[in-house]
Short mmCIF file of C-alpha atoms in Angstrom, two decimals:
data_model
loop_
_atom_site.label_atom_id
_atom_site.label_comp_id
_atom_site.label_asym_id
_atom_site.label_seq_id
_atom_site.Cartn_x
_atom_site.Cartn_y
_atom_site.Cartn_z
CA MET A 1 -20.33 2.12 -2.48
CA ARG A 2 -20.50 -1.36 -1.00
CA LYS A 3 -21.53 -1.61 2.62
CA THR A 4 -19.93 -4.20 4.90
CA SER A 5 -21.90 -5.70 7.75
CA THR A 6 -20.30 -6.73 11.04
CA LEU A 7 -20.56 -10.38 10.06
CA GLU A 8 -18.88 -9.62 6.78
CA ARG A 9 -16.06 -7.85 8.63
CA ILE A 10 -15.49 -10.87 10.85
CA ARG A 11 -15.43 -13.03 7.74
CA LEU A 12 -12.89 -10.72 6.09
CA PHE A 13 -10.74 -10.77 9.22
CA GLY A 14 -10.73 -14.57 9.18
CA ARG A 15 -9.98 -14.53 5.46
CA ALA A 16 -6.98 -12.25 6.07
CA GLY A 17 -5.67 -14.68 8.70
CA ILE A 18 -6.01 -17.65 6.37
CA ASP A 19 -4.33 -15.67 3.58
CA ALA A 20 -1.41 -14.75 5.84
CA VAL A 21 -0.81 -18.40 6.75
CA ALA A 22 -1.13 -19.44 3.11
CA THR A 23 1.40 -16.76 2.07
CA LEU A 24 3.85 -17.97 4.71
CA GLY A 25 3.44 -21.51 3.40
CA ARG A 26 4.00 -20.38 -0.19
CA ALA A 27 7.07 -18.38 0.85
CA THR A 28 8.55 -21.44 2.56
CA VAL A 29 7.95 -23.74 -0.40
CA PHE A 30 9.40 -21.00 -2.63
CA LEU A 31 12.55 -20.80 -0.50
CA VAL A 32 13.08 -24.57 -0.33
CA ARG A 33 12.57 -24.95 -4.09
CA ALA A 34 14.94 -22.11 -4.89
CA LEU A 35 17.74 -23.27 -2.61
CA PHE A 36 17.54 -27.05 -3.01
CA GLY A 37 16.68 -29.50 -5.75
CA ARG A 38 18.29 -29.88 -9.13
CA SER A 39 20.56 -27.13 -10.34
CA GLY A 40 19.32 -24.69 -12.94
CA ALA A 41 20.54 -23.48 -16.28
CA GLY A 42 23.61 -21.34 -16.81
CA ASN A 43 26.83 -21.17 -14.85
CA PRO A 44 25.73 -20.72 -11.20
CA LEU A 45 29.00 -19.07 -10.19
CA GLN A 46 28.76 -16.50 -12.95
CA LEU A 47 25.14 -15.69 -12.05
CA LEU A 48 26.11 -15.39 -8.37
CA ILE A 49 29.01 -13.03 -9.07
CA LYS A 50 26.78 -10.78 -11.16
CA GLN A 51 24.28 -10.57 -8.28
CA LEU A 52 26.99 -10.11 -5.64
CA TYR A 53 28.03 -7.08 -7.63
CA SER A 54 24.58 -5.53 -7.98
CA ILE A 55 23.39 -6.42 -4.46
CA GLY A 56 26.61 -6.20 -2.46
CA VAL A 57 29.08 -3.94 -4.21
CA MET A 58 26.45 -1.43 -5.30
CA SER A 59 25.27 -1.11 -1.67
CA LEU A 60 28.80 -0.30 -0.46
CA ALA A 61 28.54 3.47 -0.91
CA ILE A 62 25.45 3.92 1.28
CA ILE A 63 26.83 1.49 3.89
CA VAL A 64 30.23 3.17 4.12
CA VAL A 65 28.85 6.71 4.25
CA SER A 66 26.21 5.81 6.86
CA GLY A 67 28.79 3.85 8.86
CA VAL A 68 31.19 6.78 9.07
CA PHE A 69 28.49 9.21 10.13
CA ILE A 70 26.95 6.90 12.72
CA GLY A 71 30.38 6.20 14.20
CA MET A 72 31.08 9.93 14.38
CA VAL A 73 27.73 10.71 16.02
CA LEU A 74 28.17 7.87 18.52
CA SER A 75 31.58 9.16 19.47
CA LEU A 76 30.35 12.71 19.86
CA GLN A 77 27.33 11.77 21.97
CA GLY A 78 29.30 9.23 23.98
CA PHE A 79 32.03 11.73 24.74
CA ASN A 80 29.53 14.32 25.98
CA ILE A 81 27.89 11.88 28.36
CA LEU A 82 31.04 10.08 29.49
CA SER A 83 32.95 13.29 30.16
CA ASP A 84 30.37 14.16 32.85
CA TYR A 85 31.72 11.16 34.76
CA GLY A 86 35.32 11.79 33.78
CA SER A 87 35.57 8.57 31.86
CA GLU A 88 35.90 9.86 28.29
CA GLN A 89 38.65 7.27 27.62
CA ALA A 90 35.88 4.68 27.55
CA VAL A 91 34.41 6.24 24.41
CA GLY A 92 36.29 3.77 22.18
CA GLN A 93 34.84 0.85 24.08
CA MET A 94 31.35 2.32 23.86
CA VAL A 95 31.53 3.01 20.12
CA ALA A 96 32.92 -0.44 19.34
CA LEU A 97 30.46 -2.38 21.47
CA THR A 98 27.45 -0.41 20.22
CA LEU A 99 28.45 -0.91 16.61
CA LEU A 100 29.48 -4.55 16.81
CA ARG A 101 26.59 -5.75 18.93
CA GLU A 102 23.71 -3.62 17.68
CA LEU A 103 24.01 -0.82 15.22
CA GLY A 104 26.29 -2.60 12.73
CA PRO A 105 23.93 -5.50 11.99
CA VAL A 106 20.65 -3.61 12.53
CA VAL A 107 21.32 -0.38 10.62
CA THR A 108 23.04 -2.31 7.82
CA ALA A 109 20.00 -4.58 7.56
CA LEU A 110 17.63 -1.59 7.46
CA LEU A 111 19.71 0.15 4.80
CA PHE A 112 20.09 -3.12 2.94
CA ALA A 113 16.29 -3.56 2.92
CA GLY A 114 15.86 -0.04 1.55
CA ARG A 115 18.63 -0.16 -1.02
CA ALA A 116 18.98 -3.77 -2.20
CA GLY A 117 15.70 -5.28 -0.97
CA SER A 118 13.44 -2.80 -2.71
CA ALA A 119 15.51 -3.07 -5.90
CA LEU A 120 15.23 -6.88 -5.83
CA THR A 121 11.46 -6.76 -5.40
CA ALA A 122 11.00 -4.19 -8.16
CA GLU A 123 13.30 -6.05 -10.53
CA ILE A 124 11.66 -9.45 -10.09
CA GLY A 125 8.17 -7.88 -10.07
CA ASN A 126 8.96 -6.16 -13.32
CA MET A 127 10.23 -9.40 -14.84
CA LYS A 128 6.94 -10.97 -13.83
CA SER A 129 4.79 -8.21 -15.29
CA THR A 130 6.70 -8.23 -18.60
CA GLU A 131 6.25 -12.03 -18.78
CA GLN A 132 10.01 -12.64 -18.60
CA LEU A 133 9.52 -15.18 -15.80
CA SER A 134 6.80 -17.00 -17.77
CA SER A 135 9.00 -16.89 -20.81
CA LEU A 136 11.89 -18.52 -18.88
CA GLU A 137 9.52 -21.24 -17.68
CA MET A 138 8.40 -21.92 -21.23
CA ILE A 139 11.99 -22.06 -22.46
CA GLY A 140 12.38 -24.85 -19.90
CA VAL A 141 14.44 -22.87 -17.39
CA ASP A 142 13.24 -22.76 -13.80
CA PRO A 143 13.13 -19.06 -12.79
CA LEU A 144 13.50 -20.12 -9.16
CA LYS A 145 16.94 -21.47 -10.03
CA TYR A 146 17.99 -18.97 -12.65
CA ILE A 147 16.60 -15.72 -11.23
CA VAL A 148 15.76 -16.30 -7.58
CA ALA A 149 18.53 -18.59 -6.26
CA PRO A 150 21.52 -16.42 -7.24
CA ARG A 151 19.83 -13.36 -5.73
CA LEU A 152 19.08 -15.19 -2.48
CA TRP A 153 22.64 -16.45 -2.11
CA ALA A 154 24.06 -13.06 -3.04
CA GLY A 155 21.93 -11.45 -0.31
CA PHE A 156 22.95 -14.07 2.28
CA ILE A 157 26.63 -13.53 1.48
CA SER A 158 26.62 -9.75 1.06
CA MET A 159 24.72 -8.72 4.16
CA PRO A 160 27.18 -10.05 6.83
CA LEU A 161 30.12 -8.61 4.89
CA LEU A 162 28.39 -5.24 4.60
CA ALA A 163 27.63 -5.29 8.34
CA VAL A 164 31.30 -5.96 9.13
CA ILE A 165 32.36 -3.13 6.81
CA PHE A 166 29.78 -0.86 8.45
CA SER A 167 31.18 -1.57 11.92
CA VAL A 168 34.77 -1.12 10.80
CA VAL A 169 34.22 2.25 9.13
CA GLY A 170 31.96 3.26 12.03
CA ILE A 171 34.77 2.61 14.52
CA TRP A 172 37.13 4.48 12.25
CA GLY A 173 34.73 7.46 12.10
CA GLY A 174 34.33 7.32 15.87
CA ALA A 175 38.08 7.28 16.38
CA MET A 176 38.50 10.23 14.06
CA VAL A 177 36.07 12.36 16.06
CA ALA A 178 37.25 11.21 19.50
CA ILE A 179 41.01 11.32 18.90
CA ASP A 180 41.53 14.02 16.27
CA TRP A 181 38.74 16.35 17.22
CA LEU A 182 37.83 15.87 20.88
CA GLY A 183 41.37 15.07 21.99
CA VAL A 184 40.85 11.68 23.66
CA TYR A 185 44.20 10.02 24.23
CA GLU A 186 44.78 7.60 21.36
CA GLY A 187 46.40 4.90 23.48
CA SER A 188 43.53 4.65 25.94
CA PHE A 189 40.91 4.85 23.17
CA TRP A 190 42.25 1.74 21.42
CA ALA A 191 43.46 -0.08 24.55
CA ASN A 192 40.06 0.24 26.25
CA MET A 193 38.39 -1.03 23.11
CA GLN A 194 40.78 -3.97 22.82
CA ASN A 195 40.30 -4.95 26.46
CA SER A 196 36.53 -4.87 26.43
CA VAL A 197 35.62 -6.32 23.05
CA SER A 198 35.51 -10.09 23.04
CA PHE A 199 35.67 -11.85 19.70
CA ARG A 200 33.15 -14.54 20.52
CA GLU A 201 30.75 -12.47 22.63
CA ASP A 202 30.67 -9.34 20.53
CA VAL A 203 32.11 -9.76 17.05
CA LEU A 204 30.79 -13.25 16.39
CA ASN A 205 27.34 -12.54 17.87
CA GLY A 206 27.11 -9.45 15.66
CA VAL A 207 28.02 -11.49 12.60
CA ILE A 208 25.44 -14.15 13.53
CA LYS A 209 22.81 -11.41 13.79
CA SER A 210 23.74 -10.04 10.39
CA ILE A 211 23.57 -13.51 8.82
CA VAL A 212 20.03 -13.94 10.19
CA PHE A 213 19.02 -10.44 9.01
CA GLY A 214 20.53 -11.02 5.57
CA PHE A 215 18.58 -14.24 5.23
CA VAL A 216 15.27 -12.71 6.29
CA VAL A 217 15.56 -9.46 4.33
CA THR A 218 16.59 -11.18 1.08
CA TRP A 219 13.93 -13.85 1.47
CA ILE A 220 11.19 -11.25 2.00
CA ALA A 221 12.44 -9.08 -0.89
CA VAL A 222 12.72 -11.86 -3.43
CA PHE A 223 9.44 -13.50 -2.43
CA GLN A 224 7.51 -10.23 -2.56
CA GLY A 225 8.78 -9.65 -6.09
CA TYR A 226 7.95 -13.16 -7.20
CA ASP A 227 4.53 -13.20 -5.57
CA CYS A 228 3.41 -9.68 -6.51
CA GLU A 229 0.46 -8.83 -8.69
CA PRO A 230 1.99 -8.19 -12.12
CA THR A 231 0.76 -4.61 -12.52
CA SER A 232 2.49 -1.31 -11.81
CA GLU A 233 0.33 -0.86 -8.72
CA GLY A 234 1.10 -4.42 -7.60
CA ILE A 235 4.84 -3.87 -7.95
CA SER A 236 4.78 -0.62 -6.00
CA ARG A 237 2.75 -2.30 -3.25
CA ALA A 238 5.18 -5.21 -3.13
CA THR A 239 8.18 -2.86 -2.92
CA THR A 240 6.61 -1.02 0.01
CA LYS A 241 5.78 -4.32 1.69
CA THR A 242 9.39 -5.45 1.33
CA VAL A 243 10.76 -2.41 3.13
CA VAL A 244 8.08 -2.45 5.84
CA TYR A 245 8.07 -6.20 6.51
CA ALA A 246 11.85 -6.51 6.32
CA SER A 247 12.40 -3.57 8.72
CA LEU A 248 9.87 -4.91 11.21
CA ALA A 249 11.31 -8.42 10.94
CA VAL A 250 14.84 -7.11 11.53
CA LEU A 251 13.84 -5.08 14.59
CA GLY A 252 11.73 -7.90 16.04
CA LEU A 253 14.39 -10.53 15.44
CA ASP A 254 17.04 -8.22 16.85
CA PHE A 255 15.24 -8.19 20.18
CA ILE A 256 14.88 -11.97 20.20
CA LEU A 257 18.51 -12.55 19.21
CA THR A 258 19.79 -9.99 21.73
CA ALA A 259 17.74 -11.64 24.45
CA LEU A 260 19.18 -15.03 23.54
CA MET A 261 22.77 -13.82 23.21
CA PHE A 262 23.10 -11.30 26.01
CA GLY A 263 19.99 -11.95 28.11
CA ASP A 264 21.63 -14.25 30.71
CA PHE A 265 18.61 -16.53 31.04
CA MET B 1 -2.30 -42.42 -38.29
CA SER B 2 -3.04 -43.01 -34.60
CA ALA B 3 -4.85 -40.42 -32.56
CA GLU B 4 -1.67 -39.68 -30.63
CA GLN B 5 0.18 -38.79 -33.81
CA GLN B 6 -2.71 -36.95 -35.34
CA TYR B 7 -3.07 -34.49 -32.46
CA ALA B 8 -0.18 -32.63 -30.91
CA VAL B 9 -2.29 -31.30 -28.05
CA GLU B 10 -5.47 -32.72 -26.56
CA LEU B 11 -7.49 -31.20 -23.75
CA LYS B 12 -9.90 -33.78 -22.38
CA ASN B 13 -12.85 -32.89 -20.20
CA LEU B 14 -10.91 -29.97 -18.81
CA SER B 15 -12.21 -27.58 -16.16
CA PHE B 16 -10.45 -24.62 -14.64
CA GLN B 17 -11.48 -22.30 -11.84
CA ARG B 18 -9.93 -19.11 -10.59
CA GLY B 19 -11.19 -18.51 -7.07
CA ASP B 20 -14.94 -18.98 -7.30
CA ARG B 21 -15.07 -18.04 -10.96
CA GLU B 22 -15.34 -20.85 -13.46
CA ILE B 23 -13.23 -20.16 -16.55
CA PHE B 24 -13.65 -23.49 -18.36
CA LYS B 25 -16.11 -26.26 -17.73
CA ASN B 26 -15.57 -29.72 -19.23
CA ILE B 27 -14.10 -28.55 -22.52
CA ASP B 28 -12.53 -30.83 -25.13
CA ILE B 29 -10.07 -29.39 -27.64
CA CYS B 30 -7.85 -31.30 -30.08
CA ILE B 31 -5.04 -29.45 -31.88
CA PRO B 32 -4.05 -31.22 -35.11
CA ARG B 33 -0.33 -31.81 -35.66
CA GLY B 34 1.48 -29.63 -38.19
CA LYS B 35 -1.47 -27.28 -38.72
CA VAL B 36 -2.28 -23.73 -37.65
CA THR B 37 -5.13 -23.78 -35.15
CA GLY B 38 -6.79 -20.57 -34.04
CA ILE B 39 -8.35 -20.20 -30.62
CA MET B 40 -10.70 -17.26 -30.69
CA GLY B 41 -13.16 -15.69 -28.36
CA PRO B 42 -14.16 -12.41 -26.75
CA SER B 43 -11.74 -10.60 -24.43
CA GLY B 44 -11.61 -12.06 -20.95
CA CYS B 45 -12.99 -15.46 -21.94
CA GLY B 46 -9.77 -17.21 -20.88
CA LYS B 47 -7.86 -17.62 -24.13
CA THR B 48 -4.49 -16.82 -22.56
CA THR B 49 -5.43 -19.05 -19.62
CA LEU B 50 -5.92 -21.84 -22.14
CA LEU B 51 -2.37 -21.32 -23.45
CA ARG B 52 -1.03 -21.41 -19.91
CA LEU B 53 -2.88 -24.65 -19.31
CA ILE B 54 -1.31 -26.17 -22.43
CA GLY B 55 2.10 -24.92 -21.27
CA ALA B 56 1.35 -26.36 -17.80
CA GLN B 57 1.98 -23.01 -16.15
CA LEU B 58 -1.46 -23.49 -14.64
CA ARG B 59 -2.94 -26.73 -13.35
CA PRO B 60 -6.48 -27.61 -14.38
CA SER B 61 -8.98 -28.19 -11.57
CA LYS B 62 -10.15 -31.27 -13.46
CA GLY B 63 -9.36 -33.09 -16.68
CA GLU B 64 -6.33 -33.99 -18.74
CA VAL B 65 -3.89 -32.01 -20.88
CA TRP B 66 -2.05 -34.30 -23.32
CA VAL B 67 0.91 -32.86 -25.20
CA ASN B 68 2.91 -35.18 -27.47
CA GLY B 69 1.56 -38.21 -25.64
CA LEU B 70 2.25 -36.93 -22.11
CA ASN B 71 -0.42 -35.98 -19.59
CA LEU B 72 1.04 -32.74 -18.19
CA PRO B 73 -0.76 -32.51 -14.82
CA SER B 74 0.74 -35.88 -13.87
CA LEU B 75 4.34 -34.86 -14.60
CA SER B 76 6.83 -33.80 -11.93
CA ARG B 77 8.25 -30.29 -11.91
CA SER B 78 11.55 -31.31 -13.52
CA GLU B 79 9.81 -33.50 -16.14
CA LEU B 80 7.68 -30.47 -17.01
CA PHE B 81 10.72 -28.27 -17.57
CA ASP B 82 12.19 -30.95 -19.84
CA MET B 83 8.95 -31.28 -21.79
CA ARG B 84 8.76 -27.52 -22.37
CA LYS B 85 11.85 -27.69 -24.59
CA GLN B 86 9.49 -29.07 -27.24
CA MET B 87 7.30 -25.97 -26.99
CA GLY B 88 7.78 -22.34 -27.88
CA VAL B 89 5.58 -19.47 -26.81
CA LEU B 90 5.37 -16.02 -28.31
CA PHE B 91 4.11 -13.84 -25.50
CA GLN B 92 1.96 -10.81 -26.08
CA SER B 93 4.68 -8.41 -24.92
CA GLY B 94 7.49 -10.39 -26.54
CA ALA B 95 8.95 -10.94 -23.06
CA LEU B 96 12.53 -10.40 -24.17
CA PHE B 97 15.14 -10.46 -21.42
CA THR B 98 15.83 -6.76 -20.96
CA ASP B 99 19.42 -7.20 -19.75
CA LEU B 100 20.49 -9.15 -22.86
CA ASP B 101 20.89 -7.88 -26.43
CA VAL B 102 19.02 -9.33 -29.39
CA PHE B 103 21.74 -11.89 -30.16
CA GLU B 104 21.94 -13.16 -26.57
CA ASN B 105 18.15 -13.29 -26.29
CA VAL B 106 17.92 -15.64 -29.25
CA ALA B 107 21.02 -17.57 -28.14
CA PHE B 108 19.65 -18.03 -24.61
CA PRO B 109 17.71 -21.29 -25.13
CA LEU B 110 20.67 -22.75 -27.06
CA ARG B 111 23.14 -21.82 -24.36
CA VAL B 112 21.10 -23.31 -21.53
CA HIS B 113 19.91 -26.47 -23.24
CA THR B 114 22.71 -27.47 -25.60
CA GLN B 115 26.46 -27.96 -25.39
CA LEU B 116 27.03 -26.45 -28.85
CA PRO B 117 30.24 -24.50 -29.48
CA ASP B 118 29.97 -20.72 -29.73
CA GLU B 119 30.49 -20.62 -33.51
CA MET B 120 27.60 -22.99 -34.08
CA ILE B 121 25.34 -21.05 -31.72
CA ARG B 122 26.23 -17.91 -33.65
CA ASP B 123 25.30 -19.55 -36.95
CA ILE B 124 21.98 -20.81 -35.63
CA VAL B 125 21.11 -17.43 -34.12
CA LEU B 126 21.94 -15.69 -37.39
CA MET B 127 19.74 -18.15 -39.29
CA LYS B 128 16.82 -17.62 -36.92
CA LEU B 129 17.22 -13.83 -37.07
CA GLN B 130 17.45 -14.00 -40.86
CA ALA B 131 14.15 -15.90 -40.88
CA VAL B 132 12.43 -13.02 -39.07
CA GLY B 133 14.32 -10.38 -41.05
CA LEU B 134 16.31 -8.93 -38.15
CA ARG B 135 19.82 -10.23 -38.72
CA GLY B 136 21.01 -6.62 -38.87
CA ALA B 137 19.61 -5.85 -35.40
CA LEU B 138 21.61 -8.43 -33.47
CA GLU B 139 23.52 -5.92 -31.36
CA LEU B 140 20.52 -3.82 -30.33
CA MET B 141 19.07 -3.95 -26.83
CA PRO B 142 15.34 -4.74 -26.43
CA ASP B 143 14.50 -1.14 -25.46
CA GLU B 144 15.86 0.03 -28.82
CA LEU B 145 13.35 -2.08 -30.76
CA SER B 146 9.84 -1.20 -31.90
CA GLY B 147 6.92 -3.33 -30.69
CA GLY B 148 6.76 -5.27 -33.95
CA MET B 149 10.51 -5.91 -33.95
CA LYS B 150 10.39 -7.11 -30.35
CA ARG B 151 7.78 -9.66 -31.29
CA ARG B 152 9.87 -10.87 -34.22
CA VAL B 153 12.97 -11.27 -32.04
CA ALA B 154 10.82 -13.15 -29.54
CA LEU B 155 9.64 -15.35 -32.40
CA ALA B 156 13.25 -16.05 -33.40
CA ARG B 157 13.96 -17.00 -29.77
CA ALA B 158 10.87 -19.21 -29.62
CA ILE B 159 12.04 -21.19 -32.67
CA ALA B 160 15.71 -21.33 -31.57
CA LEU B 161 15.40 -24.92 -30.34
CA ASP B 162 13.17 -25.96 -33.26
CA PRO B 163 10.11 -26.72 -31.12
CA GLN B 164 7.35 -29.01 -32.33
CA ILE B 165 4.61 -26.80 -30.94
CA LEU B 166 4.53 -23.03 -31.13
CA MET B 167 1.94 -20.98 -29.30
CA TYR B 168 1.17 -17.36 -30.09
CA ASP B 169 -0.54 -15.21 -27.48
CA GLU B 170 -2.45 -12.40 -29.21
CA PRO B 171 0.26 -11.91 -31.85
CA PHE B 172 -1.63 -9.22 -33.76
CA VAL B 173 -2.49 -6.85 -30.92
CA GLY B 174 -1.01 -3.36 -31.30
CA GLN B 175 0.72 -4.06 -34.60
CA ASP B 176 0.73 -1.69 -37.55
CA PRO B 177 -0.51 -3.13 -40.87
CA ILE B 178 3.02 -3.85 -42.14
CA ALA B 179 4.17 -5.59 -38.95
CA MET B 180 0.88 -7.49 -38.91
CA GLY B 181 1.39 -8.66 -42.50
CA VAL B 182 4.94 -9.77 -41.68
CA LEU B 183 3.76 -11.76 -38.66
CA VAL B 184 0.89 -13.41 -40.51
CA ARG B 185 3.28 -14.49 -43.26
CA LEU B 186 5.88 -15.74 -40.75
CA ILE B 187 3.41 -17.84 -38.77
CA ARG B 188 2.12 -19.52 -41.93
CA LEU B 189 5.64 -19.97 -43.28
CA LEU B 190 6.97 -21.56 -40.09
CA SER B 191 4.09 -23.98 -40.04
CA ASP B 192 4.39 -24.95 -43.71
CA ALA B 193 8.18 -25.06 -43.96
CA LEU B 194 9.06 -26.65 -40.61
CA GLY B 195 5.87 -28.60 -39.94
CA ILE B 196 5.42 -26.83 -36.60
CA THR B 197 2.07 -27.17 -34.88
CA SER B 198 0.91 -23.61 -34.33
CA ILE B 199 -1.70 -22.46 -31.86
CA VAL B 200 -2.76 -18.86 -32.37
CA VAL B 201 -4.77 -17.29 -29.60
CA SER B 202 -6.39 -14.12 -30.84
CA HIS B 203 -9.53 -12.10 -31.16
CA ASP B 204 -8.45 -10.58 -34.47
CA LEU B 205 -10.91 -12.22 -36.77
CA ALA B 206 -9.60 -11.43 -40.24
CA GLU B 207 -5.94 -12.21 -39.55
CA THR B 208 -6.62 -15.42 -37.67
CA ALA B 209 -9.11 -16.62 -40.23
CA SER B 210 -6.60 -15.93 -42.99
CA ILE B 211 -3.92 -18.26 -41.61
CA ALA B 212 -5.77 -20.81 -39.48
CA ASP B 213 -6.59 -24.25 -40.83
CA TYR B 214 -9.02 -24.83 -37.99
CA ILE B 215 -10.60 -22.54 -35.42
CA TYR B 216 -12.02 -23.10 -31.95
CA LEU B 217 -14.33 -20.42 -30.67
CA VAL B 218 -14.37 -20.35 -26.87
CA GLY B 219 -16.47 -18.28 -24.50
CA ASP B 220 -18.82 -18.61 -21.57
CA THR B 221 -16.72 -21.47 -20.07
CA LYS B 222 -17.14 -23.73 -23.10
CA VAL B 223 -16.30 -24.29 -26.74
CA LEU B 224 -18.98 -22.35 -28.62
CA GLY B 225 -18.03 -23.59 -32.04
CA GLN B 226 -15.31 -25.20 -34.08
CA GLY B 227 -14.48 -25.78 -37.71
CA THR B 228 -12.60 -24.32 -40.63
CA PRO B 229 -12.81 -20.52 -40.94
CA ASP B 230 -15.43 -20.90 -43.71
CA GLU B 231 -17.57 -23.27 -41.69
CA LEU B 232 -17.60 -20.87 -38.75
CA MET B 233 -18.40 -17.87 -40.96
CA ASN B 234 -21.47 -19.70 -42.23
CA SER B 235 -22.51 -21.12 -38.87
CA ASP B 236 -26.15 -21.01 -37.82
CA ASP B 237 -25.34 -20.80 -34.12
CA PRO B 238 -26.33 -17.25 -33.02
CA ARG B 239 -23.37 -16.96 -30.60
CA VAL B 240 -20.86 -17.97 -33.27
CA ARG B 241 -22.51 -15.64 -35.76
CA GLN B 242 -22.43 -12.72 -33.32
CA PHE B 243 -18.68 -13.10 -32.81
CA MET B 244 -17.76 -13.83 -36.42
CA GLN B 245 -19.78 -10.88 -37.69
CA GLY B 246 -18.99 -8.52 -34.83
CA ILE B 247 -22.59 -7.76 -33.82
CA PRO B 248 -22.54 -5.57 -30.63
CA ASP B 249 -25.55 -7.09 -28.86
CA GLY B 250 -26.89 -10.60 -28.95
CA PRO B 251 -26.39 -13.81 -26.97
CA VAL B 252 -23.24 -12.13 -25.59
CA PRO B 253 -24.92 -9.07 -24.06
CA PHE B 254 -23.65 -5.53 -24.56
CA HIS B 255 -24.58 -4.58 -20.98
CA TYR B 256 -22.80 -5.90 -17.92
CA PRO B 257 -25.52 -7.45 -15.69
CA ALA B 258 -27.16 -4.64 -13.69
CA ALA B 259 -30.37 -3.66 -11.90
CA GLY B 260 -33.08 -1.96 -13.97
CA TYR B 261 -31.92 1.32 -15.55
CA ARG B 262 -34.98 3.23 -14.31
CA ASP B 263 -34.64 1.89 -10.73
CA ASP B 264 -30.94 2.75 -10.71
CA LEU B 265 -31.52 6.31 -11.89
CA LEU B 266 -34.41 7.02 -9.56
CA GLY B 267 -33.35 4.75 -6.70
CA GLY B 268 -31.38 7.41 -4.84
CA ARG B 269 -34.23 9.91 -4.71
#
């Protein structure tokens, strides 16, 4: 066993700080190179569509199912609380605002990090460990353009759409519970929602959040895969990092964005 | 013949470091054009690193890497990608694209770098697969191939664009005697028939010596010896002799550096 002295620990702490800054720098250069510069090999549209399918369409099931259940739970909980004050008609407004402003973008981003993000990291990490990325480079094809760029764009495009779908099915699930099960009057459920939800304040801000989350989650996932140590242990570590970093980034950014959008500073 | 034409690849005064560890220190290697050159050395001495330096996947800490008259470290990223069309690499694992079948794997370089019509691409792919004896396997996926077959498909892909330089990273590792014989014959054949400059990185002595025209023996951050296989076999240098004859202990020690055996055993008491 190696022993570490206090001085050595301070040195390691400093080293970790320098490494973190260096990684951030590498990730930024990686992003700029993948998104800009000369176009790569292959038909970019075809590559993008393939990734939109595997990142976006394949995530639909988990998003729709989670959306329905979260909408139903929100409605149920909201009804119980609001009925104490005799204002159960406001349950539609509550479900819609909660989903559009917060839960839609945030929960979608967390699920997206778990479903698509981890898959992206593992896939690219595996390509690295089986020398497929090196092999592309030696064939004269830039893997940043051919492998990374279509996945980044697919993530940026899919995530806001998934968040919108999540909110829509969530509201639908909420309506189902409130109207069909708990007996809230249908007219006031929808009318209250329509009166209180503003397109710019609520819908658009939610979409902006989901665009930011989509960008961050996909960037982290793809970079972790590309930068991982090309061993099975390295890939598993990178996949874990993707889910942890992406979830923390989403929750942290959500606070900042909410403060900027609704904070009234 | 000028020096530029005589050598396809020249490493001049090249040094490479990974972290604090020095892998190469001021080495000079010249790879003659149209010949099979072996690069040999013990495991972990940086042979694969050397291939990556020649392919410019790694940048040297010092020195020059000349390939076909171009100094690679001075090229821009896009110039590098263009230059690599003249090179082919056979990776140790084969590195086939797992989502494409055998045909599409071999067609890949043609599709991305040429504007050839589909029929012509098909003909070229069939010719390349015929050369490695796997024309019948064109519809199989990589996970349906044996290790030896994977490497042959990868070889067909590496020669798809008719490169001038072909590099082989440990081509004989994990091959059964038949697959090994096939590969040895193919490497020699490609070099003789197409005039390709071949660089074979390996620690398999007998196979490499049987096909190489010239061998560089690297280890301990430098070139330990060079010459034709016969010259190296008869070398007087103890380090070259130890490697060529497979002697377990010698200038390259059997034991990893450690404290005294006796002190280590009794130290904890």
